[in-house]
PDB file of C-alpha atoms and ligand atoms in Angstrom:
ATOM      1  CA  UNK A   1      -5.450 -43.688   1.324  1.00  0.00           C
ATOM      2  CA  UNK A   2      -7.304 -41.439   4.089  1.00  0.00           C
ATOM      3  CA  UNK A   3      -4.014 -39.644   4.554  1.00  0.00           C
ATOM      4  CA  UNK A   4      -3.209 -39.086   0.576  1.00  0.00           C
ATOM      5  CA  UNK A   5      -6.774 -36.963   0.589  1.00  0.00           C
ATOM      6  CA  UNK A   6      -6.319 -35.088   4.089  1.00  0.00           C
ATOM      7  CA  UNK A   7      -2.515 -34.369   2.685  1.00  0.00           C
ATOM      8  CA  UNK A   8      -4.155 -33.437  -1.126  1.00  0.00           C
ATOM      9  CA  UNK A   9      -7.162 -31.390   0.576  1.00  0.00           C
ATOM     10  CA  UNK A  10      -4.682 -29.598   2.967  1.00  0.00           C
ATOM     11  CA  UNK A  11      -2.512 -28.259   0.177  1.00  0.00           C
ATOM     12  CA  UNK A  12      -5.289 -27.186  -2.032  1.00  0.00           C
ATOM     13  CA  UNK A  13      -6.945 -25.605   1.183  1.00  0.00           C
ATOM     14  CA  UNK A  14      -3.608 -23.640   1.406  1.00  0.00           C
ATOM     15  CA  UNK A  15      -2.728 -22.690  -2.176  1.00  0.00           C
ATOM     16  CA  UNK A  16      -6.830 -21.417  -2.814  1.00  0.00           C
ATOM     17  CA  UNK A  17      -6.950 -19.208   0.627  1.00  0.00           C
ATOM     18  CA  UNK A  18      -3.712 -17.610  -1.082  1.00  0.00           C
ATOM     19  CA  UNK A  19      -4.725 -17.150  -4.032  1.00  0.00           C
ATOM     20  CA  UNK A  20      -8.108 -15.663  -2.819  1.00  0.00           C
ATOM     21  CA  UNK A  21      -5.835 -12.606  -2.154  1.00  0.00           C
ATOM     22  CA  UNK A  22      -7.231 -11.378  -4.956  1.00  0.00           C
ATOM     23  CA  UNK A  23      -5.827 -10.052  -8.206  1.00  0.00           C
ATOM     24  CA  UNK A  24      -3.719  -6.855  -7.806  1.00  0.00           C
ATOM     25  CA  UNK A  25      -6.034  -3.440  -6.668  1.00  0.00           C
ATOM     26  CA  UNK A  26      -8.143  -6.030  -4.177  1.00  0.00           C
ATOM     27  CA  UNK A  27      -9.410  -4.904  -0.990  1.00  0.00           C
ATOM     28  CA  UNK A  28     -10.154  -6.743   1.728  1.00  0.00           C
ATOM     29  CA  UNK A  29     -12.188  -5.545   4.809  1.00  0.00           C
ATOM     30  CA  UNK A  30     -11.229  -2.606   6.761  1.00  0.00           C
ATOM     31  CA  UNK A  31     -10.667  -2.808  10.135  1.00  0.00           C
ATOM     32  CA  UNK A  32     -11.712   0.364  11.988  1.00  0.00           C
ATOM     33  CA  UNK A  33      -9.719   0.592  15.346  1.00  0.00           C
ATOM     34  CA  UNK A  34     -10.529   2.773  18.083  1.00  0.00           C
ATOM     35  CA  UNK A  35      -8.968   6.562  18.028  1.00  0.00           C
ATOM     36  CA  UNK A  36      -9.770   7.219  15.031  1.00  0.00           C
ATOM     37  CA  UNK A  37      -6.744   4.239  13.999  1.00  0.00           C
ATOM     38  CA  UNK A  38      -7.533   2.545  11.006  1.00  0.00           C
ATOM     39  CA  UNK A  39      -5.505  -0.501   9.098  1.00  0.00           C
ATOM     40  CA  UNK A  40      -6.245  -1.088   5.828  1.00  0.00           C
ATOM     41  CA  UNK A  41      -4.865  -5.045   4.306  1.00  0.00           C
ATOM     42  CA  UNK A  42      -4.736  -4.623   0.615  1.00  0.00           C
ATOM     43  CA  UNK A  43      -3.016  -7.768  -0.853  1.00  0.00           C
ATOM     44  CA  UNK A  44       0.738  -5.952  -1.089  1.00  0.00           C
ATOM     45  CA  UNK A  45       1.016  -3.091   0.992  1.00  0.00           C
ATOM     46  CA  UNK A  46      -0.766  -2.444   4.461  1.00  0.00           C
ATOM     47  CA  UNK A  47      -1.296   1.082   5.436  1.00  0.00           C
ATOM     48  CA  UNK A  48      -0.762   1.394   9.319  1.00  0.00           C
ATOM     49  CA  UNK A  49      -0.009   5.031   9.958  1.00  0.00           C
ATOM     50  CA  UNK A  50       1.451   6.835  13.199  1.00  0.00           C
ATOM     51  CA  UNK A  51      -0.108   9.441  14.675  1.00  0.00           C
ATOM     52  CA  UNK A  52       2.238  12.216  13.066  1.00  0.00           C
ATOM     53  CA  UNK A  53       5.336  12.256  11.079  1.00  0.00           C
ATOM     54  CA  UNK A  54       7.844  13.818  12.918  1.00  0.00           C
ATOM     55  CA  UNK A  55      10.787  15.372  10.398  1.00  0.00           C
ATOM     56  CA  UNK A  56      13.870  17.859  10.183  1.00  0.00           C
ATOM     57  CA  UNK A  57      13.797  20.125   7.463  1.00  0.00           C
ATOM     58  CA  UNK A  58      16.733  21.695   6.429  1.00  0.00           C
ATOM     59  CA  UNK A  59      15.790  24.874   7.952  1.00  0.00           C
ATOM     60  CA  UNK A  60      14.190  23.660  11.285  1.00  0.00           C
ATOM     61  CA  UNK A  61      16.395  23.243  14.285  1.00  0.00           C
ATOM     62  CA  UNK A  62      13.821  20.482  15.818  1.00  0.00           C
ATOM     63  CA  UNK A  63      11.480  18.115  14.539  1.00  0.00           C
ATOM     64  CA  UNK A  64       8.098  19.399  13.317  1.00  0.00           C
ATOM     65  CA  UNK A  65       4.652  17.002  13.461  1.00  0.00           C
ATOM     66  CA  UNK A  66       3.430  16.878  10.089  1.00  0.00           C
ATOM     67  CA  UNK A  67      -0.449  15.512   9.756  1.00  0.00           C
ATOM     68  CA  UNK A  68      -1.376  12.047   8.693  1.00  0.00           C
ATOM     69  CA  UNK A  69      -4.215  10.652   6.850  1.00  0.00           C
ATOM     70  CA  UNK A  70      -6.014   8.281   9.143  1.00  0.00           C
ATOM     71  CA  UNK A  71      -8.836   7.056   6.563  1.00  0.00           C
ATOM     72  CA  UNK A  72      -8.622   4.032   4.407  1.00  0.00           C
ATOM     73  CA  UNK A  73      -6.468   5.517   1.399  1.00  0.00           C
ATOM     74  CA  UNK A  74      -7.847   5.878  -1.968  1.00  0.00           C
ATOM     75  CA  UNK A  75      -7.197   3.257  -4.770  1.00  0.00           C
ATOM     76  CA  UNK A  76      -4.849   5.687  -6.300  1.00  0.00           C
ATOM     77  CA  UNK A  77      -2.471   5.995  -3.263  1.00  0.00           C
ATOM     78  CA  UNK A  78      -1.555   2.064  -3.449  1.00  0.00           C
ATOM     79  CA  UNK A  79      -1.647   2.731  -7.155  1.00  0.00           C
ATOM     80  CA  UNK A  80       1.314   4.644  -7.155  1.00  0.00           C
ATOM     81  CA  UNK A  81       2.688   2.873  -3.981  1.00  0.00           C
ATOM     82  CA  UNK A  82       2.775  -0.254  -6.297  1.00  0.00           C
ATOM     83  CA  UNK A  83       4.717   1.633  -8.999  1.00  0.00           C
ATOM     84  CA  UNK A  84       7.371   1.633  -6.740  1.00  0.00           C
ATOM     85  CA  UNK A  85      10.911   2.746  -7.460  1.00  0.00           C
ATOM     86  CA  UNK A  86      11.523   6.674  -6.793  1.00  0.00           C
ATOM     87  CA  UNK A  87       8.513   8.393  -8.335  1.00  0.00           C
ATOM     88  CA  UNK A  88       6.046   5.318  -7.022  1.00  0.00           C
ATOM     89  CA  UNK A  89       7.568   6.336  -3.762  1.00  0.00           C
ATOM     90  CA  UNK A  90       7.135  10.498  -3.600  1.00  0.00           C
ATOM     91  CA  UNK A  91       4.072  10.730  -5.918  1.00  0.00           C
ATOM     92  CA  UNK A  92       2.332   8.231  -2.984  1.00  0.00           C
ATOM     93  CA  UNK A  93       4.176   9.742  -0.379  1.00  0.00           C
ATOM     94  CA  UNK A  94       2.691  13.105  -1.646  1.00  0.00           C
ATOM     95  CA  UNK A  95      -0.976  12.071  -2.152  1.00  0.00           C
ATOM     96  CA  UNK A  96      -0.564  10.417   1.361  1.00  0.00           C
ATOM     97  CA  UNK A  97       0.478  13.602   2.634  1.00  0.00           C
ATOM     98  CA  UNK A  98      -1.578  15.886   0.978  1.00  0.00           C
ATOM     99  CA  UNK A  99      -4.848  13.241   2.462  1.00  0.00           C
ATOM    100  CA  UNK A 100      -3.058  14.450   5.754  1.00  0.00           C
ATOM    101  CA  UNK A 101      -2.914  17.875   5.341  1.00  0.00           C
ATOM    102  CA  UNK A 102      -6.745  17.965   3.530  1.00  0.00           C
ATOM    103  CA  UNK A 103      -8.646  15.974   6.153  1.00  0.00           C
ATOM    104  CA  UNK A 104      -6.755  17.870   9.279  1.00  0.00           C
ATOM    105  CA  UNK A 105      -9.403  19.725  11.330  1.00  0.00           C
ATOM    106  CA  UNK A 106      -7.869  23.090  10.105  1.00  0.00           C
ATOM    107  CA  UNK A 107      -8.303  22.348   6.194  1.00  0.00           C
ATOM    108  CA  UNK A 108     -11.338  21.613   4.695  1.00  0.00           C
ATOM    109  CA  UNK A 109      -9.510  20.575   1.262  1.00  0.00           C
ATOM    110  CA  UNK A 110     -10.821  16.860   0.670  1.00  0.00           C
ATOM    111  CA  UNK A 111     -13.295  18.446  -1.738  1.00  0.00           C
ATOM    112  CA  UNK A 112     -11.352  19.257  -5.167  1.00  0.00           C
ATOM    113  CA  UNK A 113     -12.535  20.797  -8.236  1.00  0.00           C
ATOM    114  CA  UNK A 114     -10.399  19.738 -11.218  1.00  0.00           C
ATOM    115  CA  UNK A 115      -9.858  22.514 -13.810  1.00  0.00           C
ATOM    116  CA  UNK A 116     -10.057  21.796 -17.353  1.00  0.00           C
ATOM    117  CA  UNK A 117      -6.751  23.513 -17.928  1.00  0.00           C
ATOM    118  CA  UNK A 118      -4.736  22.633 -14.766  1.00  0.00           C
ATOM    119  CA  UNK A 119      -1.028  20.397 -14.671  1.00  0.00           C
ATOM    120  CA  UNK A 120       0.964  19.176 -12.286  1.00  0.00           C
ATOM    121  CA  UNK A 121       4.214  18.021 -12.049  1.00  0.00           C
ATOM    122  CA  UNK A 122       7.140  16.817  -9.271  1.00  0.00           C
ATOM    123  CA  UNK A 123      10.483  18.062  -9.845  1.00  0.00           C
ATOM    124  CA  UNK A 124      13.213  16.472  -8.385  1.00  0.00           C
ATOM    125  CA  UNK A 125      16.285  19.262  -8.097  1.00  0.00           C
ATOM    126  CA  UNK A 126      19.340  18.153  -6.896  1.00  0.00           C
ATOM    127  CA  UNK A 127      22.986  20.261  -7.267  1.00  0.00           C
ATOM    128  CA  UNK A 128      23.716  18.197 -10.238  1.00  0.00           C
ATOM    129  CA  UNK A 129      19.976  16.167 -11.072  1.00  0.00           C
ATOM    130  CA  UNK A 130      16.699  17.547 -12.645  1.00  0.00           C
ATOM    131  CA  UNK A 131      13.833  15.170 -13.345  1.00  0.00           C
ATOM    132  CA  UNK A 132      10.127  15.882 -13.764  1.00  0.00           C
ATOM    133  CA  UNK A 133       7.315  13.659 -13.760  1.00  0.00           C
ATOM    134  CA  UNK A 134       3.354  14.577 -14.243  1.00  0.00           C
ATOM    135  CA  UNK A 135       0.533  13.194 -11.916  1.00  0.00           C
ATOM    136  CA  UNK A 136      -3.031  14.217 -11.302  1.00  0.00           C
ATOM    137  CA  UNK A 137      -3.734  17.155  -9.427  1.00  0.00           C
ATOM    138  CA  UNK A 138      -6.084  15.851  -6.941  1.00  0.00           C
ATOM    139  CA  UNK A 139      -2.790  14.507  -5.489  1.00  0.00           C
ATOM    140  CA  UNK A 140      -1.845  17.598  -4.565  1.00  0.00           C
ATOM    141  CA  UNK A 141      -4.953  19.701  -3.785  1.00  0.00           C
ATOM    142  CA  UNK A 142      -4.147  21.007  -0.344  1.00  0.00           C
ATOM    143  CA  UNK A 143      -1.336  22.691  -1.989  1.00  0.00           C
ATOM    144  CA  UNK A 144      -3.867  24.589  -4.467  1.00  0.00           C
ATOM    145  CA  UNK A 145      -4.128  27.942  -3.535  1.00  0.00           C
ATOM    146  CA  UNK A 146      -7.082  28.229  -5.871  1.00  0.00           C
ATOM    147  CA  UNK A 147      -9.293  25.423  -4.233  1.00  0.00           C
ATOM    148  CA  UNK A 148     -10.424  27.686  -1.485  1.00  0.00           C
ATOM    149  CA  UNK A 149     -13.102  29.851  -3.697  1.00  0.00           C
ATOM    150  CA  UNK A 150     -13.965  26.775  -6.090  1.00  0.00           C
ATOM    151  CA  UNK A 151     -17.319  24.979  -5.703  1.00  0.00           C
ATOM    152  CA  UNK A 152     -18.733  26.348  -9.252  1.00  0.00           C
ATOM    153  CA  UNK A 153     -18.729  22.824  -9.636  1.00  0.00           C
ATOM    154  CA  UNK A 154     -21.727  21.075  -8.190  1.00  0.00           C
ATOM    155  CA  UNK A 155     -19.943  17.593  -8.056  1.00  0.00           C
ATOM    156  CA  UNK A 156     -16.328  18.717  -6.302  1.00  0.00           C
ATOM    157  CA  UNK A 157     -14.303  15.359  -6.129  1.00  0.00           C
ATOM    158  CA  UNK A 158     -13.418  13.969  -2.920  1.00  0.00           C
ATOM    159  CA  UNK A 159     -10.292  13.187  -2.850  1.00  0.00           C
ATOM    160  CA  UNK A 160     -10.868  10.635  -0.109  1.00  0.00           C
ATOM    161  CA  UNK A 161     -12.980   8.361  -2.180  1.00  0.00           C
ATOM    162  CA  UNK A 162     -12.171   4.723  -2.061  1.00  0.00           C
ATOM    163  CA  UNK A 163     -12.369   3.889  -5.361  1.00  0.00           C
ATOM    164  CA  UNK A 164     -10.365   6.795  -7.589  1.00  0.00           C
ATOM    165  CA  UNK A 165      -8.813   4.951 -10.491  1.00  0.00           C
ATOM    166  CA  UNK A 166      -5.832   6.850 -12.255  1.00  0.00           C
ATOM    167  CA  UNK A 167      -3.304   6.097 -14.532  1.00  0.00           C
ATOM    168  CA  UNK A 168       0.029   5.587 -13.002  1.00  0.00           C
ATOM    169  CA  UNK A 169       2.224   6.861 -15.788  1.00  0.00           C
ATOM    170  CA  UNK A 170       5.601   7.853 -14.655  1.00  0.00           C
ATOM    171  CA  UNK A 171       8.512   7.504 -17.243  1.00  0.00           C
ATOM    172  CA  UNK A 172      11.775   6.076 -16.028  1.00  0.00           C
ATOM    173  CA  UNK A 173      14.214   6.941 -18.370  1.00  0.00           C
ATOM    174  CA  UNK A 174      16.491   4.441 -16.375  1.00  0.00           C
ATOM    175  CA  UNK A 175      18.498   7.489 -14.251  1.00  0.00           C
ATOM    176  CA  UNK A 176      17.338   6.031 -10.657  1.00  0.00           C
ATOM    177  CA  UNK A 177      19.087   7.668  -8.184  1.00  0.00           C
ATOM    178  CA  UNK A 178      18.324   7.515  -4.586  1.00  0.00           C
ATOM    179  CA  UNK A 179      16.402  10.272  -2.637  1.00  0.00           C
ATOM    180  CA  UNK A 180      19.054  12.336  -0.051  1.00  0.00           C
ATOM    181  CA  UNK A 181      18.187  14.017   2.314  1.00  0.00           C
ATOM    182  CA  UNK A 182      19.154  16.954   0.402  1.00  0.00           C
ATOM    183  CA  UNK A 183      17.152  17.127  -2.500  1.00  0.00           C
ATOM    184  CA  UNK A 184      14.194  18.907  -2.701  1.00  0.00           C
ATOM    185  CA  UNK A 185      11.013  18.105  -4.716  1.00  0.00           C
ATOM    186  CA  UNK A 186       8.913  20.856  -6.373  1.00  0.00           C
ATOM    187  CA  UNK A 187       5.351  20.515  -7.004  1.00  0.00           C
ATOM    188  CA  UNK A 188       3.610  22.521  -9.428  1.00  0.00           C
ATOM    189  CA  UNK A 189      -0.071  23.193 -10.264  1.00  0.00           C
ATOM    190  CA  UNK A 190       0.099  24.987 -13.311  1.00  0.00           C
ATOM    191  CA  UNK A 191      -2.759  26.586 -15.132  1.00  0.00           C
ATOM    192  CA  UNK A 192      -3.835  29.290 -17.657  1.00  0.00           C
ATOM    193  CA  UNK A 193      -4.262  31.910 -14.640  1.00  0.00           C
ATOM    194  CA  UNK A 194      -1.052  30.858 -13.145  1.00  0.00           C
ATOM    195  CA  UNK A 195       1.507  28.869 -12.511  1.00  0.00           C
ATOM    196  CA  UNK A 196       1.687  27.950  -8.751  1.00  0.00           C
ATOM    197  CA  UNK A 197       4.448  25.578  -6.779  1.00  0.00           C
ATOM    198  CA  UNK A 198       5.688  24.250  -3.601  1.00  0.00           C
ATOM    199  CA  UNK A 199       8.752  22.919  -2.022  1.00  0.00           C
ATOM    200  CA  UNK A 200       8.780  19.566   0.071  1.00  0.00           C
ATOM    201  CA  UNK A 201      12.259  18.031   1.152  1.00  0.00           C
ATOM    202  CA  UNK A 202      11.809  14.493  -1.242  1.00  0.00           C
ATOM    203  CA  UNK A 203      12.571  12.716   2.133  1.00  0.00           C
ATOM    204  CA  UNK A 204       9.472  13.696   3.552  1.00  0.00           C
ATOM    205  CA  UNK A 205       7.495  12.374   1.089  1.00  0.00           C
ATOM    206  CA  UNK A 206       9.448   9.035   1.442  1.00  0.00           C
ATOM    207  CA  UNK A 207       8.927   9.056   5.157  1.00  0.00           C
ATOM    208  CA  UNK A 208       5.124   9.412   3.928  1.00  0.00           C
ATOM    209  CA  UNK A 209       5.382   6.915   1.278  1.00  0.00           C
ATOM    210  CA  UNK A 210       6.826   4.350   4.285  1.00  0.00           C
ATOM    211  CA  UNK A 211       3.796   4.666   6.190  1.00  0.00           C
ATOM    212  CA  UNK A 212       2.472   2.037   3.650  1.00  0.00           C
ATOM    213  CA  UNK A 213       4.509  -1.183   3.958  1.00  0.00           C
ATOM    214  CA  UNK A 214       4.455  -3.786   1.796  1.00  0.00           C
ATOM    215  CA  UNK A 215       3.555  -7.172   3.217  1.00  0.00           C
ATOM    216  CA  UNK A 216       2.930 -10.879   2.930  1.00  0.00           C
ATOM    217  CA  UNK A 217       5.194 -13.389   1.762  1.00  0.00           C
ATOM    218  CA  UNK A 218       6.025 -13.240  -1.912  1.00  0.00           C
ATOM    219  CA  UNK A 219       4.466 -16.433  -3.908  1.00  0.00           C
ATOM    220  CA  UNK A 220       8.612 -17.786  -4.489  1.00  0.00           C
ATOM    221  CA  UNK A 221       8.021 -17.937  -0.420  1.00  0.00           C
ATOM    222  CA  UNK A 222       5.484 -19.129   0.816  1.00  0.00           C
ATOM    223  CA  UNK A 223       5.197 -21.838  -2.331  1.00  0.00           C
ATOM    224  CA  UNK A 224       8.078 -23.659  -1.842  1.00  0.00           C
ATOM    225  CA  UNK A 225       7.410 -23.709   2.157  1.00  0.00           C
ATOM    226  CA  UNK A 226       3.720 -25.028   1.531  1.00  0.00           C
ATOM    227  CA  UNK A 227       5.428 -27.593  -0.460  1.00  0.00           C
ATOM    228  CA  UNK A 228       7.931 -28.682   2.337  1.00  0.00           C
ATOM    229  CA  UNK A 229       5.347 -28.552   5.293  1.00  0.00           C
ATOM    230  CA  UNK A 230       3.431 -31.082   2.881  1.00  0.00           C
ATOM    231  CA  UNK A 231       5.664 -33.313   1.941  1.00  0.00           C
ATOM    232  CA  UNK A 232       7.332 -33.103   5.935  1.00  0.00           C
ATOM    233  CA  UNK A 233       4.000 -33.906   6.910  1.00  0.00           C
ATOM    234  CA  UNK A 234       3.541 -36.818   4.008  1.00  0.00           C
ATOM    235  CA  UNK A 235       7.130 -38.444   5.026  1.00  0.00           C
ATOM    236  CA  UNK A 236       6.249 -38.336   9.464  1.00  0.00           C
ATOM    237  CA  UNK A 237       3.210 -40.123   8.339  1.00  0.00           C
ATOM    238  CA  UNK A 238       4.400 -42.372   6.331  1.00  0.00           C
ATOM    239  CA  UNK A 239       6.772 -43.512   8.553  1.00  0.00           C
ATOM    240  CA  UNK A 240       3.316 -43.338  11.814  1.00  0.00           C
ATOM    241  CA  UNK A 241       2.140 -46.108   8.878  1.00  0.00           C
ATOM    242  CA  UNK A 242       4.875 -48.309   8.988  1.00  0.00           C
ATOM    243  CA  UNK A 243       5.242 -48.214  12.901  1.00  0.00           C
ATOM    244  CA  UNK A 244       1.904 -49.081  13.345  1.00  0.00           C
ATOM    245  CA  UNK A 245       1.775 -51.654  10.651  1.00  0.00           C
ATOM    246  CA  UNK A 246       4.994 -53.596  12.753  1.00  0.00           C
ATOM    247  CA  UNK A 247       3.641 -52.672  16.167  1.00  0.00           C
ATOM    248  CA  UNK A 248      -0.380 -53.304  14.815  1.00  0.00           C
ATOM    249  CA  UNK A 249      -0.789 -50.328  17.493  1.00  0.00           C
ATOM    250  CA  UNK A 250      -4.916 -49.342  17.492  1.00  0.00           C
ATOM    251  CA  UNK A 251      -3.687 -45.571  17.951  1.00  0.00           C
ATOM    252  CA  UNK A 252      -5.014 -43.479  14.815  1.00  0.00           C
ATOM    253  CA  UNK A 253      -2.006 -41.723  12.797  1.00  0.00           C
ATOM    254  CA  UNK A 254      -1.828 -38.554  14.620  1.00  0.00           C
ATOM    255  CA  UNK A 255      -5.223 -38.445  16.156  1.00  0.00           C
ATOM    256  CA  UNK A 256      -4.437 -34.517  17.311  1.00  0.00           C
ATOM    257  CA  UNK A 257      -3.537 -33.505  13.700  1.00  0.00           C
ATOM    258  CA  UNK A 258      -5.612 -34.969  11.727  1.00  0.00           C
ATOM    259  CA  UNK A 259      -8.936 -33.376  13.999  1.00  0.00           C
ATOM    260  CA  UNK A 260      -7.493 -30.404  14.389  1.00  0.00           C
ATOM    261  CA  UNK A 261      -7.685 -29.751  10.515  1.00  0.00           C
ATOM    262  CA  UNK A 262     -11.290 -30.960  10.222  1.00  0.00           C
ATOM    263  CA  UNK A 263     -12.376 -28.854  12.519  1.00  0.00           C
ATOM    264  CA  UNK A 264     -10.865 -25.918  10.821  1.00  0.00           C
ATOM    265  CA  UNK A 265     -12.340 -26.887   7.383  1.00  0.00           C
ATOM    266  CA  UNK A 266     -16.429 -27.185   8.084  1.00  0.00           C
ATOM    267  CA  UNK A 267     -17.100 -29.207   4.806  1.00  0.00           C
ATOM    268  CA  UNK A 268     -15.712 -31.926   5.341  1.00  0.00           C
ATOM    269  CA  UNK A 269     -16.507 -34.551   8.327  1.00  0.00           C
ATOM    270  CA  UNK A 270     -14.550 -37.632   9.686  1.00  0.00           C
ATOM    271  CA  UNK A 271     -16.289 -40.348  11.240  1.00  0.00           C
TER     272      UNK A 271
HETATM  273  C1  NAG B   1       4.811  24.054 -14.691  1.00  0.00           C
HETATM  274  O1  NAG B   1       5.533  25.248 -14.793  1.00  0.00           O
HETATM  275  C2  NAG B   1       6.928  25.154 -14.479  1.00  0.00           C
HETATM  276  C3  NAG B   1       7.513  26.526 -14.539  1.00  0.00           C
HETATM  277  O2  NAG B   1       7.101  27.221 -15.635  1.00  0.00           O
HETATM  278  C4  NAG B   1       7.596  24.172 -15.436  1.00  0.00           C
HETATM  279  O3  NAG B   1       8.948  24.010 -15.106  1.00  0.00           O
HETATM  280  C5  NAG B   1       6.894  22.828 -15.357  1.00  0.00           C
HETATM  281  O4  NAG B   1       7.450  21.934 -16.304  1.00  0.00           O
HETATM  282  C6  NAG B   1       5.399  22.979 -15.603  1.00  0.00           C
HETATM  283  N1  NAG B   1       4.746  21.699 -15.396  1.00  0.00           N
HETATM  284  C7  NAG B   1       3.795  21.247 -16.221  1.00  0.00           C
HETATM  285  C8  NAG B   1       3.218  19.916 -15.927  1.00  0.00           C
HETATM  286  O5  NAG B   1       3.402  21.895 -17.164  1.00  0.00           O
HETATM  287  C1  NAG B   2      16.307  11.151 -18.765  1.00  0.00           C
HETATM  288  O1  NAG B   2      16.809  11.683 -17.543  1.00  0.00           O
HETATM  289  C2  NAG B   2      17.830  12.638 -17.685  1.00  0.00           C
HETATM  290  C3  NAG B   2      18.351  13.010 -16.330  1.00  0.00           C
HETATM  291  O2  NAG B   2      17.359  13.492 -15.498  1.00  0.00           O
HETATM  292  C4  NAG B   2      17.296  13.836 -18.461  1.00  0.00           C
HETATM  293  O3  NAG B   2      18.309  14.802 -18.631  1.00  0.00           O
HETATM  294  C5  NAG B   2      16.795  13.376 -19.812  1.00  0.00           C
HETATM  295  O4  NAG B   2      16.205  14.461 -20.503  1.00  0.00           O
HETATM  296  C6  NAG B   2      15.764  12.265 -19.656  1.00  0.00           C
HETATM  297  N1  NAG B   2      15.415  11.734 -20.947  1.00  0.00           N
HETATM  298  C7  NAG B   2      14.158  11.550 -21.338  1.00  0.00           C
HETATM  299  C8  NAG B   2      13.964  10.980 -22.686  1.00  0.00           C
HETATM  300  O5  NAG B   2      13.188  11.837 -20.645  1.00  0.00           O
END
């Protein structure tokens, strides 16, 4: 009977540490490493940067180091990271990017006034392939020519701030094609004054977006192999019962296992 509760208590114990993941946007704690190397665990993706991007533009005849963003990244980073498919992956590759670029000792961009009348969009232009897609400028302030004599504002945004909820709205009209090498994605920051933009090969944005992996074992996983390890478990001492029953051995059912969990779990005691 013993064995029916440690089995029932061990499952449970399993299935509630899971699902204390969290619901979807969740953080758990940060762990600041030394060198400035910081690994953030949200419950899907874990952001676990090098110390530069290396990449080959089309142009270059060697690799150039790009800047990355060694912070925690704002909510709105894994926002669009979770989006996935192609725009989930440049529009967080270019926020993750743009963190790089903005909290580099050379640019002091991580403060961001939003205009009233600003928009900004990612083109995707390919020989044969145009899409567009709109996101919120903040995602591409470093790019903003204009931020350098803003501050009118008394309350500039900081782009780095944890917690910077926006909408992920990105229309799929279904035409998902993969990012080459080749294509290149244009970012604009229009406004009333003018109309401003900049051109990023799409696969560096995707090499940004890959700095944030997704991780964890999906719940069709790790379900079915809590299930097994229980049941394995139920069946080996089922069978410690029936030896010990025809042998009327003294032994405990696997004395080893059975502490070892209770003195993982501190709330309940075996005497
Ligand atoms: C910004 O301006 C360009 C060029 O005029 C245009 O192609 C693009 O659609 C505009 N983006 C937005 C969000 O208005
Ligand atoms: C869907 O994508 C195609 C190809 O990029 C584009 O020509 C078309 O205008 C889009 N349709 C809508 C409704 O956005």
């Amino acid at each position: 009977m013993t064995l029916y509760v440690i089995v029932y208590l061990l499952f449970i114990n399993i299935v509630t540490a899971k699902i204390n993941g969290g619901p979807r946007g969740r953080f758990d704690d940060n762990h600041a490493r030394p060198h400035g190397y910081v690994s953030t665990h949200h419950p899907h993706y874990t952001y676990h940067p090098p110390n530069h991007i290396y990449f080959m533009c089309k142009q270059c005849s060697s690799l150039v180091a790009y800047p990355v963003y060694h912070g925690t990244p704002p909510t709105y980073v894994y926002k669009y990271r979770e989006y996935g498919g192609r725009y989930g992956d440049l529009l967080s590759g270019l926020a993750l990017y743009n963190l790089g670029r903005a909290s580099n000792e050379q640019w002091h961009y991580t403060l961001y006034e939003r205009r009233p009348d600003e928009k900004c969009s990612l083109q995707i232009v390919d020989q044969n392939l145009f899409e567009e897609t709109t996101f919120p400028c903040l995602m591409m302030s470093s790019f903003v020519d204009s931020s350098n004599n803003f501050l009118k504002n008394p309350h500039p945004l900081d782009i780095t701030t944890a917690q910077i909820n926006v909408r992920a709205l990105v229309h799929n009209n279904g035409t998902v094609i993969k990012v080459t090498k080749d294509q290149e994605c244009v970012i604009w920051h229009n406004s009333t004054i003018k109309n401003e933009h900049v051109m990023i090969p799409c696969a560096l944005l995707k090499n940004y977006a890959d700095t944030m992996r997704p991780h964890g074992l999906p719940v069709y996983v790790w379900l079915p192999l809590t299930l097994a390890t229980v049941i394995g478990i139920y069946i080996f001492c089922q069978s410690c019962f029936t030896q010990k029953k025809s042998h009327i051995d003294e032994t405990p059912c696997n004395p080893t296992l059975t502490t070892s969990y209770f003195s993982n779990n501190n709330t309940v005691t075996i005497h």
